[in-house]
Amino acid sequence: MSQIQDYPSLFSLAGKTAVVTGGSRGLGLHVATGLILAGCTKLIITSRKASACADAVRSLQALSTKATILSLPADLSKPSEVERFVKELTAVTDGKVDILIANAGATWGEAFDTHSDAAFDKVMNLNVRSVFNLIRLCTPLLENAARQSSEKARVVTVGSVAGLHIGGIGQYGTYGYAASKAAVLHLTKHLAVELGPRGILLNAIAPGFFPSKMASGLIAASGGEEAMAREVPDGRLGKPEDIVGSIVFLCSRAAEHINGAVLPIDGGKHVVPSGVKL
Ligand SMILES: NC(=O)c1ccc[n+]([C@@H]2O[C@H](COP(=O)([O-])OP(=O)(O)OC[C@H]3O[C@@H](n4cnc5c(N)ncnc54)[C@H](OP(=O)(O)O)[C@@H]3O)[C@@H](O)[C@H]2O)c1
């Protein structure tokens, strides 16, 4: 007989403290919702706009009376703000974070010939540099959590299939964004090796298209949701449950031997050979 220990707790996040950047809307709000429903008892979200954060906290708090849900607004594109955020985070978590989801990100779509240095800098800065700084400064908090628990701490970075294959070229070229997402996927693997021995597992998700404020412009420019869905092997775009299922799994005991992985969540579009019409 197989010796599976305590199956009911395998996918549970009961009692965990989690942090979600960009948790005020879109994928980050889906993630925050899933973490609360999976049992996290402390959740801290952040984004630049305090009022959007407060609205999100209110909607999340309605899901659980047991959990403490807070927001610490910060502009993570600035290193000084990342430092301030982690200082405040340390105070409200007693220096212990089990789960960090580095989700906040920005994109830029513009033709190659006019694609400016400022646009490139904006996306590389938030999508890569700030993710590195955030993980580096949160490492003592994650190590504390791992020391106080029988489970390893988790970091999940939010990359994109844009970092796996060539997507946006032409009028809405996403040159900096694609490079930033390839970079964050590679950074995640690099840090999985660095931090695994320190009790922290790092994995990345690489979503395809999910309707959100960020994606809406590109979805409209690509002919709308239905047209885009026809190009996906499972016939649809992403929905909240797709993100939640993957994140909860990667943060749970079920994924305790998964480190340095990149999980595409795109219905199989990234493996469609070029030129193949579905
Ligand atoms: N939607 C998709 O189809 C898709 C596909 C692949 C990957 N992704 C990735 O998923 C992540 C979330 O995307 P989304 O579609 O949910 O985008 P979104 O709707 O634009 O949400 C972005 C979130 O990040 C926050 N944010 C933006 N700039 C920030 C900054 N400088 N400091 C702190 N927070 C900041 C935003 O809040 P504030 O404006 O208040 O700061 C918001 O909460 C991104 O990393 C994106 O690249 C999305």
Short mmCIF file of N, CA, C and O in Angstrom, two decimals, residues 81-148:
data_model
loop_
_atom_site.label_atom_id
_atom_site.label_comp_id
_atom_site.label_asym_id
_atom_site.label_seq_id
_atom_site.Cartn_x
_atom_site.Cartn_y
_atom_site.Cartn_z
N GLU A 81 11.11 52.00 -2.78
CA GLU A 81 9.76 51.57 -2.41
C GLU A 81 9.73 50.08 -2.09
O GLU A 81 8.99 49.64 -1.21
N VAL A 82 10.51 49.30 -2.83
CA VAL A 82 10.60 47.86 -2.52
C VAL A 82 11.14 47.71 -1.10
O VAL A 82 10.62 46.93 -0.29
N GLU A 83 12.16 48.51 -0.77
CA GLU A 83 12.75 48.46 0.59
C GLU A 83 11.72 48.84 1.65
O GLU A 83 11.60 48.17 2.67
N ARG A 84 11.00 49.94 1.40
CA ARG A 84 9.99 50.37 2.38
C ARG A 84 8.90 49.30 2.52
O ARG A 84 8.49 48.97 3.63
N PHE A 85 8.47 48.74 1.38
CA PHE A 85 7.43 47.71 1.41
C PHE A 85 7.89 46.53 2.27
O PHE A 85 7.14 46.05 3.14
N VAL A 86 9.10 46.07 2.06
CA VAL A 86 9.57 44.88 2.81
C VAL A 86 9.73 45.20 4.30
O VAL A 86 9.45 44.37 5.15
N LYS A 87 10.12 46.45 4.60
CA LYS A 87 10.23 46.85 6.01
C LYS A 87 8.84 46.79 6.67
O LYS A 87 8.67 46.23 7.74
N GLU A 88 7.84 47.35 5.99
CA GLU A 88 6.48 47.33 6.56
C GLU A 88 5.93 45.91 6.60
O GLU A 88 5.23 45.52 7.55
N LEU A 89 6.27 45.13 5.58
CA LEU A 89 5.84 43.72 5.53
C LEU A 89 6.42 42.95 6.71
O LEU A 89 5.73 42.14 7.35
N THR A 90 7.67 43.22 7.02
CA THR A 90 8.32 42.54 8.14
C THR A 90 7.57 42.82 9.44
O THR A 90 7.34 41.92 10.25
N ALA A 91 7.14 44.06 9.59
CA ALA A 91 6.43 44.44 10.83
C ALA A 91 5.08 43.74 10.93
O ALA A 91 4.73 43.22 11.99
N VAL A 92 4.33 43.68 9.82
CA VAL A 92 2.96 43.12 9.93
C VAL A 92 2.94 41.59 9.88
O VAL A 92 1.90 40.99 10.15
N THR A 93 4.07 40.97 9.52
CA THR A 93 4.09 39.49 9.45
C THR A 93 4.96 38.89 10.55
O THR A 93 5.23 37.68 10.52
N ASP A 94 5.43 39.71 11.47
CA ASP A 94 6.41 39.24 12.48
C ASP A 94 7.61 38.58 11.80
O ASP A 94 8.17 37.60 12.31
N GLY A 95 7.96 39.08 10.64
CA GLY A 95 9.16 38.61 9.94
C GLY A 95 9.07 37.21 9.37
O GLY A 95 10.08 36.54 9.17
N LYS A 96 7.85 36.78 9.03
CA LYS A 96 7.68 35.40 8.53
C LYS A 96 6.68 35.37 7.38
O LYS A 96 5.51 35.75 7.55
N VAL A 97 7.14 34.97 6.21
CA VAL A 97 6.27 34.87 5.02
C VAL A 97 6.45 33.48 4.41
O VAL A 97 7.57 33.08 4.06
N ASP A 98 5.35 32.73 4.30
CA ASP A 98 5.42 31.38 3.72
C ASP A 98 5.38 31.39 2.20
O ASP A 98 5.97 30.54 1.55
N ILE A 99 4.63 32.35 1.64
CA ILE A 99 4.35 32.34 0.20
C ILE A 99 4.49 33.76 -0.37
O ILE A 99 3.87 34.69 0.14
N LEU A 100 5.31 33.89 -1.40
CA LEU A 100 5.44 35.19 -2.08
C LEU A 100 5.10 35.01 -3.55
O LEU A 100 5.73 34.19 -4.24
N ILE A 101 4.10 35.76 -4.02
CA ILE A 101 3.73 35.69 -5.44
C ILE A 101 4.14 37.01 -6.09
O ILE A 101 3.55 38.07 -5.82
N ALA A 102 5.17 36.95 -6.93
CA ALA A 102 5.67 38.16 -7.61
C ALA A 102 4.91 38.31 -8.92
O ALA A 102 5.31 37.78 -9.96
N ASN A 103 3.78 39.00 -8.83
CA ASN A 103 2.85 39.08 -9.97
C ASN A 103 2.83 40.43 -10.65
O ASN A 103 2.57 40.52 -11.85
N ALA A 104 3.07 41.53 -9.91
CA ALA A 104 2.94 42.87 -10.50
C ALA A 104 3.79 42.96 -11.76
O ALA A 104 4.95 42.55 -11.78
N GLY A 105 3.21 43.52 -12.79
CA GLY A 105 3.95 43.64 -14.04
C GLY A 105 3.33 44.70 -14.92
O GLY A 105 2.21 45.16 -14.68
N ALA A 106 4.09 45.09 -15.93
CA ALA A 106 3.60 46.08 -16.89
C ALA A 106 3.98 45.63 -18.29
O ALA A 106 4.91 44.83 -18.47
N THR A 107 3.26 46.14 -19.27
CA THR A 107 3.59 45.80 -20.66
C THR A 107 3.67 47.07 -21.50
O THR A 107 3.30 48.16 -21.04
N TRP A 108 4.14 46.93 -22.71
CA TRP A 108 4.21 48.04 -23.65
C TRP A 108 4.15 47.47 -25.06
O TRP A 108 4.95 46.61 -25.40
N GLY A 109 3.20 47.95 -25.84
CA GLY A 109 3.09 47.49 -27.22
C GLY A 109 3.27 48.65 -28.17
O GLY A 109 2.49 49.61 -28.13
N GLU A 110 4.30 48.59 -29.00
CA GLU A 110 4.58 49.68 -29.95
C GLU A 110 5.49 49.14 -31.05
O GLU A 110 6.29 48.23 -30.82
N ALA A 111 5.38 49.76 -32.22
CA ALA A 111 6.19 49.30 -33.36
C ALA A 111 7.69 49.39 -33.04
O ALA A 111 8.12 50.23 -32.24
N PHE A 112 8.44 48.52 -33.67
CA PHE A 112 9.88 48.41 -33.43
C PHE A 112 10.61 49.75 -33.61
O PHE A 112 11.41 50.16 -32.76
N ASP A 113 10.31 50.46 -34.72
CA ASP A 113 11.09 51.67 -35.05
C ASP A 113 10.92 52.80 -34.06
O ASP A 113 11.80 53.64 -33.94
N THR A 114 9.78 52.81 -33.36
CA THR A 114 9.56 53.89 -32.38
C THR A 114 9.58 53.38 -30.95
O THR A 114 9.29 54.12 -30.01
N HIS A 115 9.89 52.12 -30.77
CA HIS A 115 9.88 51.51 -29.43
C HIS A 115 11.02 52.14 -28.61
O HIS A 115 12.19 51.84 -28.81
N SER A 116 10.67 52.99 -27.66
CA SER A 116 11.69 53.83 -27.02
C SER A 116 12.44 53.13 -25.89
O SER A 116 11.98 52.12 -25.34
N ASP A 117 13.55 53.74 -25.53
CA ASP A 117 14.33 53.24 -24.39
C ASP A 117 13.50 53.32 -23.11
O ASP A 117 13.56 52.42 -22.26
N ALA A 118 12.70 54.39 -22.99
CA ALA A 118 11.89 54.55 -21.77
C ALA A 118 10.88 53.41 -21.64
O ALA A 118 10.64 52.90 -20.54
N ALA A 119 10.30 52.99 -22.79
CA ALA A 119 9.33 51.89 -22.76
C ALA A 119 10.02 50.59 -22.35
O ALA A 119 9.52 49.83 -21.52
N PHE A 120 11.18 50.36 -22.95
CA PHE A 120 11.94 49.14 -22.65
C PHE A 120 12.33 49.12 -21.17
O PHE A 120 12.18 48.12 -20.46
N ASP A 121 12.78 50.28 -20.69
CA ASP A 121 13.23 50.40 -19.30
C ASP A 121 12.09 50.15 -18.33
O ASP A 121 12.25 49.45 -17.32
N LYS A 122 10.92 50.70 -18.63
CA LYS A 122 9.76 50.57 -17.74
C LYS A 122 9.42 49.10 -17.47
O LYS A 122 9.24 48.69 -16.33
N VAL A 123 9.36 48.31 -18.54
CA VAL A 123 8.95 46.91 -18.35
C VAL A 123 10.08 46.06 -17.75
O VAL A 123 9.83 45.21 -16.89
N MET A 124 11.32 46.31 -18.17
CA MET A 124 12.42 45.53 -17.59
C MET A 124 12.56 45.84 -16.10
O MET A 124 12.83 44.96 -15.29
N ASN A 125 12.36 47.10 -15.76
CA ASN A 125 12.51 47.55 -14.38
C ASN A 125 11.50 46.87 -13.44
O ASN A 125 11.87 46.30 -12.42
N LEU A 126 10.22 46.94 -13.82
CA LEU A 126 9.19 46.36 -12.93
C LEU A 126 9.16 44.82 -13.05
O LEU A 126 9.04 44.13 -12.04
N ASN A 127 9.29 44.31 -14.26
CA ASN A 127 9.07 42.87 -14.48
C ASN A 127 10.27 42.02 -14.12
O ASN A 127 10.15 40.81 -13.96
N VAL A 128 11.46 42.64 -14.02
CA VAL A 128 12.66 41.84 -13.73
C VAL A 128 13.42 42.38 -12.51
O VAL A 128 13.56 41.69 -11.50
N ARG A 129 13.89 43.63 -12.62
CA ARG A 129 14.74 44.15 -11.55
C ARG A 129 14.00 44.17 -10.21
O ARG A 129 14.54 43.73 -9.19
N SER A 130 12.75 44.65 -10.23
CA SER A 130 12.04 44.75 -8.95
C SER A 130 11.69 43.36 -8.41
O SER A 130 11.62 43.17 -7.20
N VAL A 131 11.50 42.39 -9.30
CA VAL A 131 11.22 41.02 -8.84
C VAL A 131 12.46 40.47 -8.12
O VAL A 131 12.36 39.87 -7.04
N PHE A 132 13.64 40.73 -8.71
CA PHE A 132 14.88 40.28 -8.06
C PHE A 132 15.05 40.94 -6.70
O PHE A 132 15.32 40.28 -5.69
N ASN A 133 14.87 42.27 -6.65
CA ASN A 133 15.05 42.99 -5.38
C ASN A 133 14.04 42.53 -4.34
O ASN A 133 14.38 42.38 -3.16
N LEU A 134 12.81 42.32 -4.77
CA LEU A 134 11.77 41.90 -3.82
C LEU A 134 12.11 40.52 -3.24
O LEU A 134 12.04 40.32 -2.02
N ILE A 135 12.48 39.58 -4.10
CA ILE A 135 12.80 38.24 -3.61
C ILE A 135 14.02 38.30 -2.68
O ILE A 135 14.04 37.69 -1.61
N ARG A 136 15.02 39.08 -3.09
CA ARG A 136 16.25 39.19 -2.27
C ARG A 136 15.92 39.74 -0.88
O ARG A 136 16.34 39.18 0.14
N LEU A 137 15.12 40.80 -0.84
CA LEU A 137 14.84 41.41 0.47
C LEU A 137 13.85 40.58 1.29
O LEU A 137 13.84 40.68 2.52
N CYS A 138 13.03 39.78 0.62
CA CYS A 138 12.08 38.92 1.36
C CYS A 138 12.70 37.60 1.81
O CYS A 138 12.08 36.86 2.58
N THR A 139 13.90 37.31 1.35
CA THR A 139 14.50 36.00 1.67
C THR A 139 14.59 35.73 3.18
O THR A 139 14.24 34.63 3.62
N PRO A 140 14.99 36.70 4.02
CA PRO A 140 15.01 36.39 5.46
C PRO A 140 13.63 36.02 6.02
O PRO A 140 13.51 35.17 6.90
N LEU A 141 12.58 36.64 5.47
CA LEU A 141 11.21 36.35 5.94
C LEU A 141 10.78 34.95 5.50
O LEU A 141 10.12 34.22 6.24
N LEU A 142 11.18 34.58 4.28
CA LEU A 142 10.86 33.26 3.75
C LEU A 142 11.66 32.18 4.50
O LEU A 142 11.13 31.11 4.83
N GLU A 143 12.92 32.48 4.80
CA GLU A 143 13.75 31.53 5.57
C GLU A 143 13.16 31.31 6.96
O GLU A 143 13.14 30.19 7.47
N ASN A 144 12.70 32.40 7.59
CA ASN A 144 12.06 32.27 8.91
C ASN A 144 10.87 31.33 8.85
O ASN A 144 10.68 30.49 9.73
N ALA A 145 10.03 31.51 7.81
CA ALA A 145 8.84 30.66 7.67
C ALA A 145 9.25 29.20 7.52
O ALA A 145 8.66 28.31 8.14
N ALA A 146 10.26 28.95 6.68
CA ALA A 146 10.69 27.57 6.44
C ALA A 146 11.23 26.95 7.73
O ALA A 146 10.99 25.77 8.02
N ARG A 147 11.96 27.76 8.52
CA ARG A 147 12.52 27.25 9.79
C ARG A 147 11.42 26.88 10.78
O ARG A 147 11.55 25.92 11.52
N GLN A 148 10.32 27.66 10.75
CA GLN A 148 9.26 27.46 11.75
C GLN A 148 8.21 26.45 11.28
O GLN A 148 7.22 26.24 11.97
#
